[in-house]
Coordinates of C-alpha atoms and ligand atoms in Angstrom, one line a residue:
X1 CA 51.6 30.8 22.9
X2 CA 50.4 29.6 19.4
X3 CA 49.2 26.5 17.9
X4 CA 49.1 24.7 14.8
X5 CA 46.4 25.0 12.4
X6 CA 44.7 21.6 13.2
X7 CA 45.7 21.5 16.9
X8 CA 44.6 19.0 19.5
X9 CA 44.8 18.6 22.8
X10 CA 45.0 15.2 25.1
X11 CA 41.7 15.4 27.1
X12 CA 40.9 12.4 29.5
X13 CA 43.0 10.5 27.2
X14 CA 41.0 11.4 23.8
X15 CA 42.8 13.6 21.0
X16 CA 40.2 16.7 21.0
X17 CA 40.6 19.1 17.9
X18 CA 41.4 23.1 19.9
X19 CA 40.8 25.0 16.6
X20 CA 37.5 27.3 14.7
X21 CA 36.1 24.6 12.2
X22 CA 35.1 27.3 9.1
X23 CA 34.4 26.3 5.6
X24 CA 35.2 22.3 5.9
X25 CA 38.5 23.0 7.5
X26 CA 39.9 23.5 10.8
X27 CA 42.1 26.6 11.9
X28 CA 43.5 29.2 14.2
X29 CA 41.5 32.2 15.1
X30 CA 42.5 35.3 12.6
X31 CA 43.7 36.9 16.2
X32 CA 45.3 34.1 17.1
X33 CA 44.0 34.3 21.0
X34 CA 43.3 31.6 23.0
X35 CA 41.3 30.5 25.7
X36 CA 41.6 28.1 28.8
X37 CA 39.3 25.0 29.5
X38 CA 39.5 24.0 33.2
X39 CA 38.4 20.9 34.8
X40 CA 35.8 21.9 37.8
X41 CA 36.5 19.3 39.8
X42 CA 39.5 20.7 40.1
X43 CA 40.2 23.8 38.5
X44 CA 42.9 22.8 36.5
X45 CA 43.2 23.8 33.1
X46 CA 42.9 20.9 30.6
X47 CA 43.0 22.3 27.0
X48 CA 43.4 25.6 25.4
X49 CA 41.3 26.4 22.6
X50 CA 41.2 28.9 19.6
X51 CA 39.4 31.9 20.6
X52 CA 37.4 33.2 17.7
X53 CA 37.0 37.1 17.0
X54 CA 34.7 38.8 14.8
X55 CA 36.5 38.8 11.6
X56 CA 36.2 34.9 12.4
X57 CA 32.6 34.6 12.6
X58 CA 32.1 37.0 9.6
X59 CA 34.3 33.8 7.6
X60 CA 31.7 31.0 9.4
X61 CA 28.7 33.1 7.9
X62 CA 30.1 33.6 4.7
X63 CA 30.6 29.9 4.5
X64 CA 27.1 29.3 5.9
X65 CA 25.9 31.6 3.7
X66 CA 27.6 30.2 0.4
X67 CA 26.8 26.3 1.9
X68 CA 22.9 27.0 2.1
X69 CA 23.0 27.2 -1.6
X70 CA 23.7 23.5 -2.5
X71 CA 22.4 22.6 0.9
X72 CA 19.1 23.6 1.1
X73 CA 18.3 22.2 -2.2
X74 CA 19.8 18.1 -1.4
X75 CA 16.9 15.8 -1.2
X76 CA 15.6 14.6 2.4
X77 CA 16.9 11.4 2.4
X78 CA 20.5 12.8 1.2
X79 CA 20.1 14.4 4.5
X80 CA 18.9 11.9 6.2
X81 CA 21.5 9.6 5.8
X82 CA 24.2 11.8 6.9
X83 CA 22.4 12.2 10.3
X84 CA 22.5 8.7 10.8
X85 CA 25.8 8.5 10.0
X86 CA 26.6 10.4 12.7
X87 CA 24.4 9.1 14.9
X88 CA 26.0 5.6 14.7
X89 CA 29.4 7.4 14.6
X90 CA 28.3 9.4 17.8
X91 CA 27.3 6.3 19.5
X92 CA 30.9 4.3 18.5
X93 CA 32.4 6.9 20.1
X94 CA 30.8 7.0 23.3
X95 CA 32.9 6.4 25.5
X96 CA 35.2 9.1 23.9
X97 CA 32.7 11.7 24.6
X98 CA 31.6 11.3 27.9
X99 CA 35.2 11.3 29.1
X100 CA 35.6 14.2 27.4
X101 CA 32.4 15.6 29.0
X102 CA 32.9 14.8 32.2
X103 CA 36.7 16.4 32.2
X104 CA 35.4 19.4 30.8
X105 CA 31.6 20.0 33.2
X106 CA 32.0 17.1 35.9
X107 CA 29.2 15.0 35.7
X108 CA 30.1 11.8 36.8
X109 CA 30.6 9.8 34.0
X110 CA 27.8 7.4 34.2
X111 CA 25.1 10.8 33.1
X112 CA 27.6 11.7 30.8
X113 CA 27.0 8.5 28.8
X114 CA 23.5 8.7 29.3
X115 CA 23.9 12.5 27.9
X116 CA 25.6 11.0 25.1
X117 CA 22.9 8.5 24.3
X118 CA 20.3 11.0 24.6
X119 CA 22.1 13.4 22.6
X120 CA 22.5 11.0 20.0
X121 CA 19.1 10.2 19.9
X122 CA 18.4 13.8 18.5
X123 CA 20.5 12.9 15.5
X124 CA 18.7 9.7 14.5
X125 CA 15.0 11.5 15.4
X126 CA 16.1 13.7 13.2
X127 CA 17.3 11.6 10.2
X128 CA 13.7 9.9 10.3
X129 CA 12.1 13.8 10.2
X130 CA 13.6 14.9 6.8
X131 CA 11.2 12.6 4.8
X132 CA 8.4 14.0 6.7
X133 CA 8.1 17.5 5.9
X134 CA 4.5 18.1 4.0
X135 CA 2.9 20.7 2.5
X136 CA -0.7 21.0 1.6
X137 CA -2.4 21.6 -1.5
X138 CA -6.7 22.9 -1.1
X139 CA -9.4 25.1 -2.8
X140 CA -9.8 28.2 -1.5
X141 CA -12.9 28.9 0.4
X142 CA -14.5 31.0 -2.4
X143 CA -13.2 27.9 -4.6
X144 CA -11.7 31.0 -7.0
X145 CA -8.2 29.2 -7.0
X146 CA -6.2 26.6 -5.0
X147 CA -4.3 27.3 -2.2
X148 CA -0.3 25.4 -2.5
X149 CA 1.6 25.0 0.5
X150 CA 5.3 24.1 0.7
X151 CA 7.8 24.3 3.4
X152 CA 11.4 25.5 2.7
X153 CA 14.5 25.8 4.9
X154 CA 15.2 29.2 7.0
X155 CA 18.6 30.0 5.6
X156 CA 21.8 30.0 7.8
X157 CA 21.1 29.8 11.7
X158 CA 23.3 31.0 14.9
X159 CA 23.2 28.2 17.3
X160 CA 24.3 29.5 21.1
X161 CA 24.2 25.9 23.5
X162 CA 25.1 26.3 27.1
X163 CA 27.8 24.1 29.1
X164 CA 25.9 21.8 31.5
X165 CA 24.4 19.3 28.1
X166 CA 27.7 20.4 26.2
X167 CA 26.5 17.5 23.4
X168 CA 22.8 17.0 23.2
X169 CA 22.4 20.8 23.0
X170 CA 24.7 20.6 19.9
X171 CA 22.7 17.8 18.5
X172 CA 19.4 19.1 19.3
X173 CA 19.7 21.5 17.7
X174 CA 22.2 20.5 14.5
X175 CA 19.9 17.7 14.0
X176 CA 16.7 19.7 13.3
X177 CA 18.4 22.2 11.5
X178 CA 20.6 20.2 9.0
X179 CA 17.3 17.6 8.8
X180 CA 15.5 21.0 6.9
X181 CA 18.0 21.6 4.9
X182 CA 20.0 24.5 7.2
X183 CA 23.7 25.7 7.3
X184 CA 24.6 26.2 11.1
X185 CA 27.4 28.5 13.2
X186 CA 27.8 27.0 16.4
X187 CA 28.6 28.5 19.1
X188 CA 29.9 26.4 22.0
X189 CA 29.7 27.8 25.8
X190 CA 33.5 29.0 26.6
X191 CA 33.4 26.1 29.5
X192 CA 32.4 23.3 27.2
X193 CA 33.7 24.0 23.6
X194 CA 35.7 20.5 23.6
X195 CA 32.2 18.3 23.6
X196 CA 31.1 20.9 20.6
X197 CA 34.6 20.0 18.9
X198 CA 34.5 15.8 18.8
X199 CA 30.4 16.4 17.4
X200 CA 31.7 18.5 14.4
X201 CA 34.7 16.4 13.7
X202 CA 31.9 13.5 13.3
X203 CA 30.2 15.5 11.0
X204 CA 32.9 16.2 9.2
X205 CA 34.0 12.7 9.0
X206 CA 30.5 11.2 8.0
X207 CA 30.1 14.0 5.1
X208 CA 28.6 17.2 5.7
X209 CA 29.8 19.5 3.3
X210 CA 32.2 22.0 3.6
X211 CA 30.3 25.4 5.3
X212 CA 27.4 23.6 6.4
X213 CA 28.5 23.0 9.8
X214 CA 31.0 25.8 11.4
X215 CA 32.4 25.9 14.3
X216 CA 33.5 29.2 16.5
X217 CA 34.6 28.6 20.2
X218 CA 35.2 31.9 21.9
X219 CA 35.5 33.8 25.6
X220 CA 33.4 36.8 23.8
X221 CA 30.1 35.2 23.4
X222 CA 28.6 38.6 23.0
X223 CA 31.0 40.2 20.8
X224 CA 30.5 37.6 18.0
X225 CA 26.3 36.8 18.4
X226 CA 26.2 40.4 18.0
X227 CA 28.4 40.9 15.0
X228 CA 26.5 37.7 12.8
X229 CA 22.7 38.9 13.8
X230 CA 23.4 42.7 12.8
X231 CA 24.4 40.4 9.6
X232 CA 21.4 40.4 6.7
X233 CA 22.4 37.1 5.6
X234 CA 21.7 34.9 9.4
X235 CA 18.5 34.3 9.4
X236 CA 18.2 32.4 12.6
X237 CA 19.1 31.9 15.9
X238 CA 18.1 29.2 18.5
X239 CA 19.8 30.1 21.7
X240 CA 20.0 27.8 25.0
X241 CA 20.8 29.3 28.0
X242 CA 19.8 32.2 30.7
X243 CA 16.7 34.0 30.5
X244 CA 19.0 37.4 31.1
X245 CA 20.8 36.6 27.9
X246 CA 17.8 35.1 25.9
X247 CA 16.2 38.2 26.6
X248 CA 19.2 40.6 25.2
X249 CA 19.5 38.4 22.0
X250 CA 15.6 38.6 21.3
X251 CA 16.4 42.8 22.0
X252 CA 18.8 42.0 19.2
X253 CA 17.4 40.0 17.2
X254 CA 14.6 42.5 16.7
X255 CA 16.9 44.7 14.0
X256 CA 16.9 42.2 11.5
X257 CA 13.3 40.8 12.4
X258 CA 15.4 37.3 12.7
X259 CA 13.9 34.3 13.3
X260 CA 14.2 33.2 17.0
X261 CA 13.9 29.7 19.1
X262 CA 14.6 30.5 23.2
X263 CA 15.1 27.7 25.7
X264 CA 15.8 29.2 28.6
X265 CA 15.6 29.2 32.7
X266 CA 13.1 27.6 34.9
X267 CA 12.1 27.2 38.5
X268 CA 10.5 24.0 38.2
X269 CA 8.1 23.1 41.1
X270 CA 7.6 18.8 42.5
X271 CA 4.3 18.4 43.8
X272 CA 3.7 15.6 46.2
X273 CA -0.2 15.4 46.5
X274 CA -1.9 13.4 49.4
X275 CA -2.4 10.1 47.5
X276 CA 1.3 10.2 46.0
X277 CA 3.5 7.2 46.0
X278 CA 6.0 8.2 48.4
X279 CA 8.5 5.6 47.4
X280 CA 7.9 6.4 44.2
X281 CA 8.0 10.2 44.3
X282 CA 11.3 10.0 46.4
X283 CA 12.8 8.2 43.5
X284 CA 11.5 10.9 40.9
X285 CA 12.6 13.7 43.3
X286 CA 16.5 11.9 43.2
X287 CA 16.6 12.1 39.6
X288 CA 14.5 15.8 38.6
X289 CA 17.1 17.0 41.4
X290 CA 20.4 15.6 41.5
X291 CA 20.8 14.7 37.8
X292 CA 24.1 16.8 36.7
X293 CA 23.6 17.7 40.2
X294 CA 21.0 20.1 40.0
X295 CA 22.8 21.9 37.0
X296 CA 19.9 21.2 34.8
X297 CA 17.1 23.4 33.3
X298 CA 14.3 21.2 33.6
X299 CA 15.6 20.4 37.5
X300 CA 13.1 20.1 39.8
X301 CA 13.6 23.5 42.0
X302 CA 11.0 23.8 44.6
X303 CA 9.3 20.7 46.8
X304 CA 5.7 21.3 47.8
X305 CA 4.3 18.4 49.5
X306 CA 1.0 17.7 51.1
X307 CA 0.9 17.6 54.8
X308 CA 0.2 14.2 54.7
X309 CA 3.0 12.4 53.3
X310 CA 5.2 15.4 53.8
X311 CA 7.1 13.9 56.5
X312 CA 7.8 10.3 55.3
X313 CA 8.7 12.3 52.0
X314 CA 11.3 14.9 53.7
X315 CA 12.6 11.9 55.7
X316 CA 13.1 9.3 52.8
X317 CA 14.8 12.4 50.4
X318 CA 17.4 13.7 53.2
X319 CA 18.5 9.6 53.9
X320 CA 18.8 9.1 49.8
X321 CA 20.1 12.7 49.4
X322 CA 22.5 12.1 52.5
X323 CA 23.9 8.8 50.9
X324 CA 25.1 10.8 47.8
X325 CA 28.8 10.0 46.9
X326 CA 30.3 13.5 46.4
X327 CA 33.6 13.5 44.0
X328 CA 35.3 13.7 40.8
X329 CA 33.2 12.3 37.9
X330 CA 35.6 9.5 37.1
X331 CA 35.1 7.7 40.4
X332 CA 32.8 4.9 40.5
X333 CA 30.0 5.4 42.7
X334 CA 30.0 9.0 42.7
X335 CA 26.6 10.9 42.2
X336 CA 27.2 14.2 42.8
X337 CA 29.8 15.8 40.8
X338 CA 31.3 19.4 40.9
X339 CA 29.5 22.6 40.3
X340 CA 30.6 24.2 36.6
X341 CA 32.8 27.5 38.8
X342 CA 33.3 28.8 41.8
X343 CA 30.8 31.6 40.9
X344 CA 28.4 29.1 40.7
X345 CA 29.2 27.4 43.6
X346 CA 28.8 30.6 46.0
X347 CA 25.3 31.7 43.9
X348 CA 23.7 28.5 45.2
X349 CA 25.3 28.7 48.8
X350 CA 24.0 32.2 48.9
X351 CA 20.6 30.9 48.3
X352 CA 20.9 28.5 50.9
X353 CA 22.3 31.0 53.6
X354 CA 19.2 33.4 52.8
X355 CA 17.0 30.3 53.5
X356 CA 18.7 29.5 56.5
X357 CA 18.6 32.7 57.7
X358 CA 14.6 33.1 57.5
X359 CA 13.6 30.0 58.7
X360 CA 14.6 26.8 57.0
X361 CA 16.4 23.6 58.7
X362 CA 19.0 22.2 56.5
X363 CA 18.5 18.7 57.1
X364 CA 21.5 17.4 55.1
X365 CA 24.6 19.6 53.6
X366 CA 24.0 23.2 53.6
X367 CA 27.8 24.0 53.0
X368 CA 30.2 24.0 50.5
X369 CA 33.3 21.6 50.1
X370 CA 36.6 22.9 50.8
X371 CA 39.4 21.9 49.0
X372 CA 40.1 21.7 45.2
X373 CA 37.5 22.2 42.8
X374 CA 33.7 23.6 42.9
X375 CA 31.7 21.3 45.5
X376 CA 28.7 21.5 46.9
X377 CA 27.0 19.5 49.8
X378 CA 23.9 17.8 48.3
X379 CA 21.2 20.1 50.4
X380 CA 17.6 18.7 52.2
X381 CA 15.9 21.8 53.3
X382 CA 13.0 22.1 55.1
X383 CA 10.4 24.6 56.5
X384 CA 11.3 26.9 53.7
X385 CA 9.3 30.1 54.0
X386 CA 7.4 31.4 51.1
X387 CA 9.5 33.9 50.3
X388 CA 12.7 32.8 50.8
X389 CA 15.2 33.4 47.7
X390 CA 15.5 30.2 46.5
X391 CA 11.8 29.6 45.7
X392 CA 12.6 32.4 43.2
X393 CA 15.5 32.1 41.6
X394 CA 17.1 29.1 39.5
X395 CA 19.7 27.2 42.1
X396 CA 21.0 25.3 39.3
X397 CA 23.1 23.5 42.0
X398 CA 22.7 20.0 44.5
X399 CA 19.8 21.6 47.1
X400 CA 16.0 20.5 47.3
X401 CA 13.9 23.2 49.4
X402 CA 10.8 21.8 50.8
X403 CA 7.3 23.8 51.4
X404 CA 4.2 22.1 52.9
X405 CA 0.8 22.9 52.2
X406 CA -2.7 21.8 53.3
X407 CA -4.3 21.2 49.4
X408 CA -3.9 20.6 46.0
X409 CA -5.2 24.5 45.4
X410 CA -2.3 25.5 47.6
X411 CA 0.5 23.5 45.7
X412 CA -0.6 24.6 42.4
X413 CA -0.8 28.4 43.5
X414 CA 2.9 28.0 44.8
X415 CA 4.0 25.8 41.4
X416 CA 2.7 28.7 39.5
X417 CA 3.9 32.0 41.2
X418 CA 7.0 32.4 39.1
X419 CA 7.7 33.9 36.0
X420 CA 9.0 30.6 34.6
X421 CA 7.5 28.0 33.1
X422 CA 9.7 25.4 31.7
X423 CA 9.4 22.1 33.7
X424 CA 7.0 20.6 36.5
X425 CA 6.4 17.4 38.0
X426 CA 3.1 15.7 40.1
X427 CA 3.6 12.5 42.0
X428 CA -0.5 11.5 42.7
X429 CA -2.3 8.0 42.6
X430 CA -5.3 9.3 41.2
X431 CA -5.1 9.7 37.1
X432 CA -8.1 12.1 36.8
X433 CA -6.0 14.1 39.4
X434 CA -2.9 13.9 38.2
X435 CA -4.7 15.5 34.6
X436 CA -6.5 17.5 36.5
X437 CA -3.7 19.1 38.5
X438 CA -1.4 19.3 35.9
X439 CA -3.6 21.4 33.4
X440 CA -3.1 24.2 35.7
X441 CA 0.3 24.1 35.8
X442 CA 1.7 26.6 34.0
X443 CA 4.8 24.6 32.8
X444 CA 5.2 23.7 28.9
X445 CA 6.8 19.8 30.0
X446 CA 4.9 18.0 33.1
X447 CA 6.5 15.0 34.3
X448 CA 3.2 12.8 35.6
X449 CA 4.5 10.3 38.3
X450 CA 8.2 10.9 36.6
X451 CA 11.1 12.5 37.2
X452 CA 12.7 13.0 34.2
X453 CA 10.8 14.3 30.9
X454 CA 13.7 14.8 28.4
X455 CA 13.3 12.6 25.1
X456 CA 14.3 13.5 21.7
X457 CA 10.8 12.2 20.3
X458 CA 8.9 14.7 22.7
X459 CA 8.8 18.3 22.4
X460 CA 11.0 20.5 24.9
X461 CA 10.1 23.9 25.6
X462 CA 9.1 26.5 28.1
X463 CA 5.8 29.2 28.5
X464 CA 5.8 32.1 30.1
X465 CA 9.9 33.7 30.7
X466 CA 11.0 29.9 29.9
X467 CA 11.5 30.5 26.3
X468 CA 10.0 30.4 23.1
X469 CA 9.5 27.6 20.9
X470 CA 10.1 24.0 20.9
X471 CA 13.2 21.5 20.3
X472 CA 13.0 17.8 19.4
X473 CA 9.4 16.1 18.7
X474 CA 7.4 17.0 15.7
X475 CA 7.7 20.5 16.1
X476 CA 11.7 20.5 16.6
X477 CA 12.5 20.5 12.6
X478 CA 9.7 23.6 12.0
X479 CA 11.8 26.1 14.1
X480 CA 14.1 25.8 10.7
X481 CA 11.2 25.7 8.3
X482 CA 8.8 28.7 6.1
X483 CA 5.6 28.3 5.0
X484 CA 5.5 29.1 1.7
X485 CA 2.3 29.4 -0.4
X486 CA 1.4 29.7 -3.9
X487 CA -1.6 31.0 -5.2
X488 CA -2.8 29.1 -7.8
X489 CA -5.8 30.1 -10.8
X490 CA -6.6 26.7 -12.8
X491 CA -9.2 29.0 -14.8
X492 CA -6.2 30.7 -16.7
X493 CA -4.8 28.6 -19.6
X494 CA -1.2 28.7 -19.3
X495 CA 0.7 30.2 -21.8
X496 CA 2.1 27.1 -23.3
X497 CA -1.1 24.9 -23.3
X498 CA -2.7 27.8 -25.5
X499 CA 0.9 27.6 -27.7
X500 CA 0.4 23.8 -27.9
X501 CA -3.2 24.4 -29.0
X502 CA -2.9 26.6 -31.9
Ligands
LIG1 P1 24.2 31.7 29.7 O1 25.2 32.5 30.5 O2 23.0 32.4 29.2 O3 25.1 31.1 28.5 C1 24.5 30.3 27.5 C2 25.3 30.5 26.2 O4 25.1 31.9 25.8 C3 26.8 30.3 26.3 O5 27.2 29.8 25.1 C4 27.3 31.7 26.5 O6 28.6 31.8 26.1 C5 26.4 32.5 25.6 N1 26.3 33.9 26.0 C6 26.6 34.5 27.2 N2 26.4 35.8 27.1 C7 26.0 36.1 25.8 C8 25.6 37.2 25.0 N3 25.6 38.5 25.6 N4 25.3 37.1 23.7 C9 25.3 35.9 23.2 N5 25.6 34.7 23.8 C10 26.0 34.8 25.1 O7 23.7 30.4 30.5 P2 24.6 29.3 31.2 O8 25.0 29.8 32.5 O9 25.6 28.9 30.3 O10 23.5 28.1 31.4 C11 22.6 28.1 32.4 C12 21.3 28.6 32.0 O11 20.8 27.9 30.8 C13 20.2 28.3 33.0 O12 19.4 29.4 33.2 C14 19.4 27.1 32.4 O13 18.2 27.0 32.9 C15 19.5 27.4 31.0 N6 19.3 26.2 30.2 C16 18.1 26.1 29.5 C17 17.8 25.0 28.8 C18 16.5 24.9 28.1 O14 16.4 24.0 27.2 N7 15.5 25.6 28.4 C19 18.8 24.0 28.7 C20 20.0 24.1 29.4 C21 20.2 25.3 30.1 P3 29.8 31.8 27.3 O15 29.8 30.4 27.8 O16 31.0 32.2 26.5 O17 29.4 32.8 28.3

């Protein structure tokens, strides 16, 4: 089968451009392969897209490449406005996209607006951060000459964003790049490449230049990375996803001494402390848990709650967690959608099983749904022994595992023993605690009494195997920024001031 050059298909009744978006225009694939996009909540396939190949990606670079020229040099506010453009045109559309969203991942479609006004968020932060990029200007500290600071763009960047925030990873990462003056490639996860495709069709229509944004779906992820950063002329790559992979593209990334920016796993520990809010930290728990139905990297992974209020706490989360409406993402009332594949839906029962199997009490779910697409039971367990598996690995999936322990010293030694450290949460009534707790986590985002922590105006990030570097907030727009410096001598007459005084 073969499309048309600007193809689209129907999705959840929107018109969803299915082609490589290269150069300002939108195409087949030079192969002309395709690839299916399926539905999880029912496996169904719902589009078929272009499948770039490398000779593709080699065209998006090129056009990067050639873009960066004119590009890097528009003014901020140029930029600026184009951003919030397409934040205004991302927001008009919303209802477009999260249909789209939730055909494509299964959220239920309530998140998947909320994903679309968070992701849209990054586009406006973003637009407000082109005007404030500074540099400095000093003596130097023998006072022989001055030092001049200045910050210039990074040159074309590679931009890999995983399926389960198909659009505010897009925009989290387009927005701090295009804000300092950076051509992109984006690369959309094979599962979500439909969300990527309405974002760059915005663009497009609110005026980014040809070759400044490029698009290349594709079911070889590692064929193409690999082919652009053994390329002299990408000089970036900011890369959402596993830790495995993060780690083979920093491997890579090493030949060409590239610029990197990693977000990547977590196993984010909830501590309940003795004086916590139980009504309260139930409420967090719902939302660092079940949001995208666990499918999120800054989801709260592992319970550990004080003896104290552990009880009412387990209770109160299994009735909420219980009550969850399981089903397709376009049914009202539904809080629990699909897991992304079958693959994933076995990995987290797998977990469960081995937790089962040493010791824990599954007070709700525990099993998956059978019957059309990738369901999960939403998952209370409790009694969880130290060591069980899912205390160690990501679930990524509808399941909260609950450990008890006798003091504050105890919850943080658990919270810490991991080699993550993207996300954490503490539910205490006492401030000085809750600061004094939290300093020892080794997390780079602490939720204090909250549950969620994502916001375009804060910086996300992890320590430790988490990742490196940070999105959004201040610091999002200097992953695409040099430092460059000129050395300046005010003791040497210029050239033309002695012309000018002879
Ligand atoms: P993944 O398998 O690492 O995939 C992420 C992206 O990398 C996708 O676009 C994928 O393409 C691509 N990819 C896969 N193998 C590659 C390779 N060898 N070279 C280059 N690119 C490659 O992760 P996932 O399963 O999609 O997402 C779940 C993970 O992402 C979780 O661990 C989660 O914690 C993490 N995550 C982190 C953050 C954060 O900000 N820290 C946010 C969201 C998710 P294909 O889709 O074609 O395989």
């Amino acid at each position: 089968m073969s499309k048309s050059t600007n193809s689209r298909d129907t999705v959840a009744g929107v018109a969803v451009p299915t082609s490589l978006f290269i150069n300002g225009a939108w195409r087949q694939s030079n192969g002309g392969r395709l690839f299916d996009v399926a539905d999880p909540a029912t496996g169904k396939v719902i589009a078929t897209v272009s499948d770039a190949d490398t000779t593709d990606a080699e065209e998006a670079l090129a056009a990067a490449a050639q873009a960066q020229q004119t590009w890097g040099l528009t003014s901020p506010r140029e930029r600026a406005a184009i951003l919030l453009a397409a934040f205004y045109a991302v927001q008009a559309k919303r209802h477009e996209i999260a249909a789209v969203i939730t055909a494509e991942m299964g959220r239920p479609l309530a998140e998947s607006l909320a994903e679309v006004d968070y992701g849209a968020e990054f586009l406006r932060w973003f637009a407000e951060q082109t005007a404030h990029v500074h540099g400095d200007y000093g003596p130097s500290p023998s006072g022989a000459f001055r030092v001049v600071t200045t910050k210039v763009p990074v040159g074309p960047s590679l931009l890999i964003t995983p399926w389960n925030f198909p659009l505010a990873m897009g925009t989290r990462k387009i927005g701090a790049a295009l804000a300092a003056g950076c051509t992109v490639i984006l690369k959309p996860a094979a599962q979500t490449p439909l969300t990527a495709a309405l974002l760059v069709e915005i663009l497009a229509d609110v005026g980014v230049p040809d070759g400044v944004v490029n698009l290349i779906p594709t079911n070889d992820a590692g064929g193409q990375s690999k082919a652009l950063m053994n390329d002299a002329r990408l000089r970036k790559v900011s890369f959402t996803g596993s830790t495995t992979v993060g780690s083979v593209l920093l491997r890579q990334a090493a030949d060409h001494v590239l610029k990197s920016s990693m977000e990547l796993g977590g196993n984010g520990p909830f501590l309940v402390l003795h004086d916590a809010d139980v009504d309260a930290a139930v409420d967090g728990a719902m939302i660092a848990k079940f949001r995208n139905g666990g499918q999120s990297c800054v989801a709260a992974n592992r319970f550990i709650v004080h003896k104290n209020v552990a009880d009412r706490f387990t209770a109160e989360l299994a009735d909420r967690t219980a009550a969850l409406k399981v089903g397709e993402g376009t049914i009202a009332g539904v809080g629990v959608g699909p897991l992304i594949d079958a693959r994933q839906r076995d990995k987290v029962h797998e977990l469960v099983a081995d937790a089962v199997q040493r010791g824990a009490r599954a007070l709700c779910g525990g099993s998956l749904i059978e019957g059309e697409g990738y369901f999960y039971a939403p998952t209370v367990l409790a009694d969880v022994p130290s060591d069980a598996r899912i205390n160690h690995e990501e679930i990524f999936g509808p399941v909260a595992p609950i450990t008890v322990v006798e003091s504050d010293e105890e919850a943080i030694r658990l919270a810490n023993d991991t080699p993550y450290g993207l996300a954490a949460f503490v539910y205490t009534g006492d401030g000085a605690r809750a600061f004094t707790v939290a300093e020892r986590l080794e997390a780079g985002m602490i939720g204090i009494n909250r549950g969620l922590v994502s916001e375009a105006g804060a910086p996300f990030g992890g320590i430790k195997a988490s990742g490196l570097g940070r999105e959004g907030g201040h610091l999002g727009i200097e992953e695409y920024l040099e430092t460059k410096y000129f050395a300046l001598d005010l003791t040497v007459p210029s050239a033309r001031n002695e012309g000018a005084a002879l």
